[in-house]
CSV table of C-alpha atoms in Angstrom, one decimal:
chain,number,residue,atom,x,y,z
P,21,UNK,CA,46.1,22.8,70.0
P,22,UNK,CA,47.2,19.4,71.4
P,23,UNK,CA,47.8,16.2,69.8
P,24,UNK,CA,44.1,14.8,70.2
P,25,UNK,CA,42.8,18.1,68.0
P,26,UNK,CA,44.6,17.6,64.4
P,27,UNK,CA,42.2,14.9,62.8
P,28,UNK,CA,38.1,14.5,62.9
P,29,UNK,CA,38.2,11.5,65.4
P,30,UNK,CA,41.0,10.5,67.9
P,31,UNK,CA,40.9,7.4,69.8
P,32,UNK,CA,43.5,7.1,73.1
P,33,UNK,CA,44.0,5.5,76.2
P,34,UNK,CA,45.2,7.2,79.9
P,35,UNK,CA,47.6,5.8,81.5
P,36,UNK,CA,45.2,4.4,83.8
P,37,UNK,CA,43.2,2.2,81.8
P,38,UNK,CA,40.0,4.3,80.0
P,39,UNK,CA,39.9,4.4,76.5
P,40,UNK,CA,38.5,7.4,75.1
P,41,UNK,CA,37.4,9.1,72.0
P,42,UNK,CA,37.1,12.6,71.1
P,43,UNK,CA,35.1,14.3,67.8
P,44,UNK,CA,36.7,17.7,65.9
P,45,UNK,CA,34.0,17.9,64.0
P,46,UNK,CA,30.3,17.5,64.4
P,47,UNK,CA,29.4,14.4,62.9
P,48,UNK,CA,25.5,13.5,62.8
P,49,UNK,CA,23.8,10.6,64.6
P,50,UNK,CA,27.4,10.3,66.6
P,51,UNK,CA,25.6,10.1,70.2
P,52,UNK,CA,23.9,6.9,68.6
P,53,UNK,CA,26.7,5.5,67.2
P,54,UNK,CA,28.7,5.2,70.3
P,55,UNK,CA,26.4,4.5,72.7
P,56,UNK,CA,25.7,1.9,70.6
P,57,UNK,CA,29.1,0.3,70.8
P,58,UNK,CA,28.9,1.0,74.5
P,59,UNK,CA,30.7,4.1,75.5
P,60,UNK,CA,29.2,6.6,77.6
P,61,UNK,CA,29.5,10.6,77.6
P,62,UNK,CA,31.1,13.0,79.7
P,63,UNK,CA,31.4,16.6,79.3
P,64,UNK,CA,34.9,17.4,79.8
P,65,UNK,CA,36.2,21.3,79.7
P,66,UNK,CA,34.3,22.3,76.9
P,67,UNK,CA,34.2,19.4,75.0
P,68,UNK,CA,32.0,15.8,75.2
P,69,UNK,CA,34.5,12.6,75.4
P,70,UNK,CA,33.6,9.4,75.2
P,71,UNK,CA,34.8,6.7,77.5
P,72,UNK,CA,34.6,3.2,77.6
P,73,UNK,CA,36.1,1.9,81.5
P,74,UNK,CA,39.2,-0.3,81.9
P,75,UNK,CA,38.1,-3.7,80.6
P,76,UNK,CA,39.8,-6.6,79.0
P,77,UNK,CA,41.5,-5.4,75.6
P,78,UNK,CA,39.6,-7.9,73.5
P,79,UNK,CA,36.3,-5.9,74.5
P,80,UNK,CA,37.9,-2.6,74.9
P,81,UNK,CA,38.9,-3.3,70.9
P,82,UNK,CA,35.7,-4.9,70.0
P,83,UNK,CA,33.7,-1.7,71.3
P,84,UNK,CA,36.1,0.7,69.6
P,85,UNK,CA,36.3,-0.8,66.5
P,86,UNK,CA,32.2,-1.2,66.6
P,87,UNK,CA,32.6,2.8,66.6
P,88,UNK,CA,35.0,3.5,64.6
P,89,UNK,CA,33.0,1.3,61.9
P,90,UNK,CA,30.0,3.4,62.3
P,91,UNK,CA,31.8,6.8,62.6
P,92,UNK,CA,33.8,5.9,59.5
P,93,UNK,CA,30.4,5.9,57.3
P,94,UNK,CA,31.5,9.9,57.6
P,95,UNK,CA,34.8,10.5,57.7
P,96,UNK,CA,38.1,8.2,57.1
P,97,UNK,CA,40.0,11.3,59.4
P,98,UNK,CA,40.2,8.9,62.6
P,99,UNK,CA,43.5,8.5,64.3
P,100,UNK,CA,43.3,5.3,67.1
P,101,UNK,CA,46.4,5.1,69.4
P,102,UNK,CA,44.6,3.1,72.1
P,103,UNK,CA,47.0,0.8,73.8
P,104,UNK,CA,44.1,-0.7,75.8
P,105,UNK,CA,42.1,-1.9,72.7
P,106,UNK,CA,45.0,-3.8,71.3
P,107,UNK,CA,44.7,-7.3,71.8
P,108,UNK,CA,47.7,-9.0,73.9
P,109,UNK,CA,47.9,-13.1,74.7
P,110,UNK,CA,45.7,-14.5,77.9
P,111,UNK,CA,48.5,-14.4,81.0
P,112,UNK,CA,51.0,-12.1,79.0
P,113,UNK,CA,53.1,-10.0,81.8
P,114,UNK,CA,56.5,-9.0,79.7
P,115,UNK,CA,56.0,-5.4,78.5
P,116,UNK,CA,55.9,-4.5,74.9
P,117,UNK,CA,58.7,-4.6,72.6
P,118,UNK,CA,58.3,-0.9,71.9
P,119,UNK,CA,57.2,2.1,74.1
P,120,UNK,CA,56.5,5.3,72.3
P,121,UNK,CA,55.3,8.3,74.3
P,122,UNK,CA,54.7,12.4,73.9
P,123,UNK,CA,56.0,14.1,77.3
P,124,UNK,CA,55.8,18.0,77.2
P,125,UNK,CA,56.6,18.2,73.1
P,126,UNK,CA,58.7,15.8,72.5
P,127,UNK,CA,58.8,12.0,71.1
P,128,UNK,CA,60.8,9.3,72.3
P,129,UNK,CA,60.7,5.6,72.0
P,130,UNK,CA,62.3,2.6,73.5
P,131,UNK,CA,62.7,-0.6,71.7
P,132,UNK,CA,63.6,-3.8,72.6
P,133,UNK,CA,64.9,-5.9,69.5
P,134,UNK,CA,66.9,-4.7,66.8
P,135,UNK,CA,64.2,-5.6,63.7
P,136,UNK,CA,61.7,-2.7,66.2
P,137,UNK,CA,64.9,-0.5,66.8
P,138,UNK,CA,65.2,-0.7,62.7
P,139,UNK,CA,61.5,0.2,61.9
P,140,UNK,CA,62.0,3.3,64.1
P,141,UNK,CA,64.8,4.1,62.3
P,142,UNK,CA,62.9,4.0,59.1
P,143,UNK,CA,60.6,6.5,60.1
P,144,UNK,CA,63.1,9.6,61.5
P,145,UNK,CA,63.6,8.5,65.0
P,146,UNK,CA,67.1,9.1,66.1
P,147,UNK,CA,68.7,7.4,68.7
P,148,UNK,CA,68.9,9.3,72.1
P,149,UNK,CA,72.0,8.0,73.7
P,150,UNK,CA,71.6,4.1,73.6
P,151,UNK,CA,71.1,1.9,70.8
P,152,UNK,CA,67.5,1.3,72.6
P,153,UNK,CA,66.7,4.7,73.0
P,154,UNK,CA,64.9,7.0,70.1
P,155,UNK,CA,63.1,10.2,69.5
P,156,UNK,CA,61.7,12.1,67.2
P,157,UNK,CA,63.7,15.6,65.7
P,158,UNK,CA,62.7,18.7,67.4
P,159,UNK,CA,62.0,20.4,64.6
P,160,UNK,CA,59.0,18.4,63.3
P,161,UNK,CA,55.8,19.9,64.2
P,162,UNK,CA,52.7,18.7,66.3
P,163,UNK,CA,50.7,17.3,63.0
P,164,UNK,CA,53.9,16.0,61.4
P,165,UNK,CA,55.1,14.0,64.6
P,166,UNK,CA,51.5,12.5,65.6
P,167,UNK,CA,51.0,11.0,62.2
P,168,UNK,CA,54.8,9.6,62.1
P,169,UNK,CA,54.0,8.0,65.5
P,170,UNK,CA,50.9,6.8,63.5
P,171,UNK,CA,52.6,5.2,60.7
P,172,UNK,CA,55.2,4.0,62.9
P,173,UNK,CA,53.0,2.0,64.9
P,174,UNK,CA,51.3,0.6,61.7
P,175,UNK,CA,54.3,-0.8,60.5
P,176,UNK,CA,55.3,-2.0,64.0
P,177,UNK,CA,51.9,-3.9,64.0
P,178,UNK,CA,52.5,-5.4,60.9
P,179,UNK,CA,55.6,-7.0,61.7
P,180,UNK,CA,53.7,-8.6,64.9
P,181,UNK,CA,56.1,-5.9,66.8
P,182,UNK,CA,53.7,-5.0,69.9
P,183,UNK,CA,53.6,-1.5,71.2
P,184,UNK,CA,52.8,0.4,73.6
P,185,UNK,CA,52.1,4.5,72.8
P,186,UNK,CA,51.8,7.0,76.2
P,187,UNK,CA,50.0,10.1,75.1
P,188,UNK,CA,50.9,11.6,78.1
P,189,UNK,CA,47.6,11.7,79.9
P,190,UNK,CA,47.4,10.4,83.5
P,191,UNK,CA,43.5,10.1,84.1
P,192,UNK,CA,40.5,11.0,82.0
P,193,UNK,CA,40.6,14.5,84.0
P,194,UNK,CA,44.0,15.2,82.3
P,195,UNK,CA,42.1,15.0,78.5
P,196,UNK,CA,43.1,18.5,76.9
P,197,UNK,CA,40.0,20.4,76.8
P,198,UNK,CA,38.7,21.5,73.5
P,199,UNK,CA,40.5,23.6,71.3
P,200,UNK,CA,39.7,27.4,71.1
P,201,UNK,CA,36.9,28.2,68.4
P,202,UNK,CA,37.8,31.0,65.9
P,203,UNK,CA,35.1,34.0,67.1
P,204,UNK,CA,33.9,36.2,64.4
P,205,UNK,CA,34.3,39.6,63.6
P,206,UNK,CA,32.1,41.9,65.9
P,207,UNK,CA,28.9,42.9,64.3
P,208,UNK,CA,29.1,46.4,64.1
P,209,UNK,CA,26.2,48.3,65.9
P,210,UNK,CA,23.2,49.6,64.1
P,211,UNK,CA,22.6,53.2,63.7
P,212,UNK,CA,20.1,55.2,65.3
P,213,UNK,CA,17.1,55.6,63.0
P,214,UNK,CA,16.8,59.0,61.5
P,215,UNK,CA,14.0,61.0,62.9
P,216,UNK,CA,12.2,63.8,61.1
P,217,UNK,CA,11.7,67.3,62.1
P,218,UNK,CA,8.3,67.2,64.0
P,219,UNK,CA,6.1,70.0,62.2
């Protein structure tokens, strides 16, 4: 399991610019939906994702929230980390004030002010050698540390704190495939029918 496979609906971005969105869970009429809000489909190692191309982030956010409307009529389980469907100023060059990113297990951050650097600390980051420098203890699992990162970047947002999350995926070829399906027991074979003694 990866960090795109713990809630119904996970919205990201690669580090090249796509946006993307992956379903858990079948959800009915979903095809519809986002095509609708203009993503196309792409099977993708077992799995269908979702992809809008790089664009400007007010339509990249405009498309994703069209789809995460409509997808929301059946589940409230969505997670959206897209950095390219948040909206940033017309000309802006300067970086965000925060960069959070998942490399190979592990969750660090780097912030730039101190009222960012105290959010982080509000939510269990750590700092990681310099007072700009965070992560995230070890010993928090996968599920645990994807929705701190979550609620992290909430608050972030609603202090007009921009960020920046890296979930560690180059290119839209690097999206984890989809997680292994239980398989059910075996059904045992039948018996041979009996046969009676021929007279």
């Amino acid at each position: 399991m990866t960090i795109t496979d713990h809630h119904d609906i996970f919205i990201g971005s690669t580090s090249d610019g796509w946006t993307f969105l992956l379903l858990n869970r079948h959800i009915h009429q979903v095809a519809r939906i986002l095509t609708g809000a203009g993503f196309t489909a792409r099977e993708h190692q077992g799995r269908t994702v979702y992809l809008l191309p790089p664009e400007t982030a007010e339509d990249a956010h405009e498309r994703a929230g069209i789809a995460a409307y409509g997808l929301m009529t059946h589940t409230h389980d969505l997670v959206d980390l897209a950095w390219t469907t948040r909206p940033r100023p017309a000309g802006t060059t300067v970086g965000p004030d925060v960069n959070i990113g998942f490399h190979e297990g592990s969750v660090t951050a780097r912030a730039t002010t101190g009222q960012a650097q105290a959010v982080l600390a509000q939510h269990g980051f750590t700092n990681a050698g310099t007072d700009r420098d965070f992560t995230l203890p070890d010993q928090l699992g996968e599920a645990d540390a994807l929705n701190t990162v979550v609620h992290t970047e909430a608050h972030l947002f609603s202090h007009g704190i921009s960020v920046r999350v890296d979930l560690g995926i180059a290119t839209v070829q690097d999206i984890p495939p989809a997680p292994p399906r239980a398989c059910s027991a075996p059904i045992p074979p039948s018996p041979p029918p009996s046969r009676g003694r021929s007279r």
